[in-house]
Amino acid sequence: MDASAKPYTLYGAPGSGATPVHAALTLIGAPVDTVDIAPWKSEAERDKLLPVNPMRQAPVLVLPSGEVMTESAAILVWLGDCHPEACLAPGVDHPLRAQYLRWMAYVSAAIYSMYWLRDVPSRLAADAKAEAVVLARTAERISECWRLMDAGVPQGSPYLLGDRVSVLDLYVTVVSRWTPRRMRFYRDAPRLADMVRRVDAEPRLGDFWAARFPFTPGWEGTESAT
Ligand SMILES: N[C@@H](CCC(=O)N[C@@H](CS)C(=O)NCC(=O)O)C(=O)O
């Protein structure tokens, strides 16, 4: 990567949906400026995203051209396609391209979408009791989705799309760390679990994880977490 290249600007706090994007940019070796905003925390934080995303959500990636991208799956697919030298995604003619796109959209639509409600359950739940039900039921749904993905992805390779880490692996690795966290995910999705442990230990991402999504004591949670 040309050291004088114009940087990307990435909005989203450590641990957010900006994290798989940032991990991809790290593997690509592209310069990136970060704007740490945690929109799940408050209206005030969400409002900080208004100038770049009317949905007031992270991640937002401002490209070196100044164009704005939102939607984590689209950003990751775009980065994989625009930086083929990094080998982070199967190209349009690759036999795994269709499955790659299928599971990228699945993680976004079936699992990530749950966090609009999980992060602020009062959006649909009227009181604390209803909020607890929402958290338990969305955790069940997330478990089910990981189980189905575990059974459906191609088998027999260290990573989901072969011998090299892809943006799909980065996406699953980060989203599976969100509540109800990893212990439950390991139980639900044992094959995906092997892959995410490899990505957790990826030497090229060691400093990145430490800085942007550290493995702090208790980070894996418990099997019964909601
Ligand atoms: N479909 C969006 C979802 C993004 C999203 O939900 N981001 C969370 C942070 S990780 C957020 O901004 N939450 C605040 C909100 O939804 O109001 C994507 O895939 O990028």
PDB file of N, CA and C and ligand atoms in Angstrom, residues 15-18 37-41 46 49 53 55-60 70-75 108 112-113 115-117 119-120 123 171 178, ligand 1:
ATOM      1  N   GLY A  15     -14.914  -2.146  19.248  1.00  0.00           N
ATOM      2  CA  GLY A  15     -15.885  -3.198  19.562  1.00  0.00           C
ATOM      3  C   GLY A  15     -17.178  -3.074  18.787  1.00  0.00           C
ATOM      4  N   SER A  16     -17.378  -1.984  18.093  1.00  0.00           N
ATOM      5  CA  SER A  16     -18.624  -1.793  17.325  1.00  0.00           C
ATOM      6  C   SER A  16     -18.518  -2.503  15.975  1.00  0.00           C
ATOM      7  N   GLY A  17     -19.539  -2.297  15.140  1.00  0.00           N
ATOM      8  CA  GLY A  17     -19.494  -2.844  13.782  1.00  0.00           C
ATOM      9  C   GLY A  17     -18.397  -2.239  12.929  1.00  0.00           C
ATOM     10  N   ALA A  18     -17.750  -1.188  13.440  1.00  0.00           N
ATOM     11  CA  ALA A  18     -16.582  -0.656  12.729  1.00  0.00           C
ATOM     12  C   ALA A  18     -15.377  -1.586  12.868  1.00  0.00           C
ATOM     13  N   ILE A  37     -17.215   6.803  17.990  1.00  0.00           N
ATOM     14  CA  ILE A  37     -18.564   7.155  18.432  1.00  0.00           C
ATOM     15  C   ILE A  37     -19.283   5.860  18.780  1.00  0.00           C
ATOM     16  N   ALA A  38     -19.961   5.838  19.939  1.00  0.00           N
ATOM     17  CA  ALA A  38     -20.650   4.626  20.407  1.00  0.00           C
ATOM     18  C   ALA A  38     -22.154   4.872  20.367  1.00  0.00           C
ATOM     19  N   PRO A  39     -22.811   4.686  19.227  1.00  0.00           N
ATOM     20  CA  PRO A  39     -24.208   5.112  19.079  1.00  0.00           C
ATOM     21  C   PRO A  39     -25.195   4.322  19.927  1.00  0.00           C
ATOM     22  N   TRP A  40     -24.790   3.177  20.440  1.00  0.00           N
ATOM     23  CA  TRP A  40     -25.699   2.402  21.291  1.00  0.00           C
ATOM     24  C   TRP A  40     -25.846   3.037  22.680  1.00  0.00           C
ATOM     25  N   LYS A  41     -24.973   4.012  22.994  1.00  0.00           N
ATOM     26  CA  LYS A  41     -24.955   4.547  24.361  1.00  0.00           C
ATOM     27  C   LYS A  41     -26.000   5.615  24.619  1.00  0.00           C
ATOM     28  N   ARG A  46     -25.632   9.110  19.090  1.00  0.00           N
ATOM     29  CA  ARG A  46     -26.227   8.834  17.765  1.00  0.00           C
ATOM     30  C   ARG A  46     -26.238  10.102  16.913  1.00  0.00           C
ATOM     31  N   LEU A  49     -23.475  11.098  14.576  1.00  0.00           N
ATOM     32  CA  LEU A  49     -23.318  10.421  13.281  1.00  0.00           C
ATOM     33  C   LEU A  49     -24.182  11.034  12.174  1.00  0.00           C
ATOM     34  N   ASN A  53     -24.434   9.830   8.404  1.00  0.00           N
ATOM     35  CA  ASN A  53     -25.399   8.730   8.224  1.00  0.00           C
ATOM     36  C   ASN A  53     -26.753   9.103   8.821  1.00  0.00           C
ATOM     37  N   MET A  55     -29.181   7.377   9.346  1.00  0.00           N
ATOM     38  CA  MET A  55     -29.629   6.315  10.257  1.00  0.00           C
ATOM     39  C   MET A  55     -28.987   6.446  11.644  1.00  0.00           C
ATOM     40  N   ARG A  56     -27.992   7.325  11.749  1.00  0.00           N
ATOM     41  CA  ARG A  56     -27.262   7.559  13.013  1.00  0.00           C
ATOM     42  C   ARG A  56     -26.651   6.253  13.554  1.00  0.00           C
ATOM     43  N   GLN A  57     -26.155   5.442  12.642  1.00  0.00           N
ATOM     44  CA  GLN A  57     -25.532   4.177  13.034  1.00  0.00           C
ATOM     45  C   GLN A  57     -24.069   4.139  12.566  1.00  0.00           C
ATOM     46  N   ALA A  58     -23.293   3.338  13.291  1.00  0.00           N
ATOM     47  CA  ALA A  58     -21.937   2.996  12.873  1.00  0.00           C
ATOM     48  C   ALA A  58     -21.970   1.524  12.412  1.00  0.00           C
ATOM     49  N   PRO A  59     -21.089   1.106  11.515  1.00  0.00           N
ATOM     50  CA  PRO A  59     -19.973   1.864  10.956  1.00  0.00           C
ATOM     51  C   PRO A  59     -20.362   2.754   9.788  1.00  0.00           C
ATOM     52  N   VAL A  60     -19.548   3.802   9.653  1.00  0.00           N
ATOM     53  CA  VAL A  60     -19.568   4.622   8.440  1.00  0.00           C
ATOM     54  C   VAL A  60     -18.131   4.689   7.952  1.00  0.00           C
ATOM     55  N   THR A  70     -22.164   3.298   4.151  1.00  0.00           N
ATOM     56  CA  THR A  70     -22.677   2.723   5.395  1.00  0.00           C
ATOM     57  C   THR A  70     -23.005   1.257   5.099  1.00  0.00           C
ATOM     58  N   GLU A  71     -23.448   0.536   6.120  1.00  0.00           N
ATOM     59  CA  GLU A  71     -23.806  -0.888   6.044  1.00  0.00           C
ATOM     60  C   GLU A  71     -22.540  -1.758   6.037  1.00  0.00           C
ATOM     61  N   SER A  72     -22.331  -2.405   7.185  1.00  0.00           N
ATOM     62  CA  SER A  72     -21.089  -3.148   7.404  1.00  0.00           C
ATOM     63  C   SER A  72     -20.817  -4.192   6.328  1.00  0.00           C
ATOM     64  N   ALA A  73     -21.842  -4.953   5.927  1.00  0.00           N
ATOM     65  CA  ALA A  73     -21.597  -6.012   4.942  1.00  0.00           C
ATOM     66  C   ALA A  73     -21.173  -5.417   3.603  1.00  0.00           C
ATOM     67  N   ALA A  74     -21.854  -4.338   3.199  1.00  0.00           N
ATOM     68  CA  ALA A  74     -21.512  -3.701   1.924  1.00  0.00           C
ATOM     69  C   ALA A  74     -20.089  -3.137   1.966  1.00  0.00           C
ATOM     70  N   ILE A  75     -19.737  -2.521   3.090  1.00  0.00           N
ATOM     71  CA  ILE A  75     -18.390  -1.945   3.221  1.00  0.00           C
ATOM     72  C   ILE A  75     -17.332  -3.049   3.106  1.00  0.00           C
ATOM     73  N   SER A 108     -25.425  -9.883   8.469  1.00  0.00           N
ATOM     74  CA  SER A 108     -25.979  -8.539   8.614  1.00  0.00           C
ATOM     75  C   SER A 108     -27.480  -8.576   8.907  1.00  0.00           C
ATOM     76  N   TYR A 112     -26.872  -9.244  12.991  1.00  0.00           N
ATOM     77  CA  TYR A 112     -26.516  -7.876  13.377  1.00  0.00           C
ATOM     78  C   TYR A 112     -27.780  -7.035  13.600  1.00  0.00           C
ATOM     79  N   SER A 113     -28.806  -7.240  12.800  1.00  0.00           N
ATOM     80  CA  SER A 113     -30.031  -6.433  12.904  1.00  0.00           C
ATOM     81  C   SER A 113     -30.685  -6.554  14.292  1.00  0.00           C
ATOM     82  N   TYR A 115     -29.388  -6.226  17.057  1.00  0.00           N
ATOM     83  CA  TYR A 115     -28.801  -5.346  18.069  1.00  0.00           C
ATOM     84  C   TYR A 115     -29.460  -3.967  18.097  1.00  0.00           C
ATOM     85  N   TRP A 116     -30.219  -3.632  17.082  1.00  0.00           N
ATOM     86  CA  TRP A 116     -31.012  -2.397  17.150  1.00  0.00           C
ATOM     87  C   TRP A 116     -31.953  -2.488  18.352  1.00  0.00           C
ATOM     88  N   LEU A 117     -32.464  -3.684  18.593  1.00  0.00           N
ATOM     89  CA  LEU A 117     -33.374  -3.912  19.711  1.00  0.00           C
ATOM     90  C   LEU A 117     -32.612  -4.287  20.981  1.00  0.00           C
ATOM     91  N   ASP A 119     -29.611  -3.534  21.961  1.00  0.00           N
ATOM     92  CA  ASP A 119     -28.864  -2.437  22.585  1.00  0.00           C
ATOM     93  C   ASP A 119     -29.772  -1.465  23.320  1.00  0.00           C
ATOM     94  N   VAL A 120     -31.001  -1.320  22.848  1.00  0.00           N
ATOM     95  CA  VAL A 120     -31.972  -0.417  23.497  1.00  0.00           C
ATOM     96  C   VAL A 120     -33.327  -1.129  23.497  1.00  0.00           C
ATOM     97  N   ARG A 123     -36.942   0.220  22.970  1.00  0.00           N
ATOM     98  CA  ARG A 123     -37.499   0.616  21.678  1.00  0.00           C
ATOM     99  C   ARG A 123     -38.784  -0.149  21.368  1.00  0.00           C
ATOM    100  N   TYR A 171     -15.911 -10.671   9.997  1.00  0.00           N
ATOM    101  CA  TYR A 171     -17.271 -10.257  10.376  1.00  0.00           C
ATOM    102  C   TYR A 171     -17.815 -11.195  11.466  1.00  0.00           C
ATOM    103  N   TRP A 178     -20.210 -10.140  20.513  1.00  0.00           N
ATOM    104  CA  TRP A 178     -21.261  -9.332  21.140  1.00  0.00           C
ATOM    105  C   TRP A 178     -22.158 -10.242  21.980  1.00  0.00           C
TER     106      TRP A 178
HETATM  107  N1  LIG B   1     -27.217  -2.520   9.227  1.00  0.00           N
HETATM  108  C1  LIG B   1     -26.199  -1.750   9.887  1.00  0.00           C
HETATM  109  C2  LIG B   1     -26.394  -1.854  11.393  1.00  0.00           C
HETATM  110  C3  LIG B   1     -25.437  -0.958  12.133  1.00  0.00           C
HETATM  111  C4  LIG B   1     -25.711  -0.895  13.621  1.00  0.00           C
HETATM  112  O1  LIG B   1     -26.736  -1.373  14.135  1.00  0.00           O
HETATM  113  N2  LIG B   1     -24.743  -0.346  14.330  1.00  0.00           N
HETATM  114  C5  LIG B   1     -24.891  -0.138  15.748  1.00  0.00           C
HETATM  115  C6  LIG B   1     -23.522  -0.036  16.405  1.00  0.00           C
HETATM  116  S1  LIG B   1     -22.579  -1.539  16.331  1.00  0.00           S
HETATM  117  C7  LIG B   1     -25.565   1.205  15.972  1.00  0.00           C
HETATM  118  O2  LIG B   1     -25.210   2.149  15.323  1.00  0.00           O
HETATM  119  N3  LIG B   1     -26.549   1.239  16.875  1.00  0.00           N
HETATM  120  C8  LIG B   1     -27.299   2.433  17.180  1.00  0.00           C
HETATM  121  C9  LIG B   1     -28.701   2.381  16.626  1.00  0.00           C
HETATM  122  O3  LIG B   1     -29.055   1.449  15.888  1.00  0.00           O
HETATM  123  O4  LIG B   1     -29.469   3.283  16.914  1.00  0.00           O
HETATM  124  C10 LIG B   1     -24.820  -2.256   9.473  1.00  0.00           C
HETATM  125  O5  LIG B   1     -24.695  -3.438   9.169  1.00  0.00           O
HETATM  126  O6  LIG B   1     -23.863  -1.473   9.402  1.00  0.00           O
END
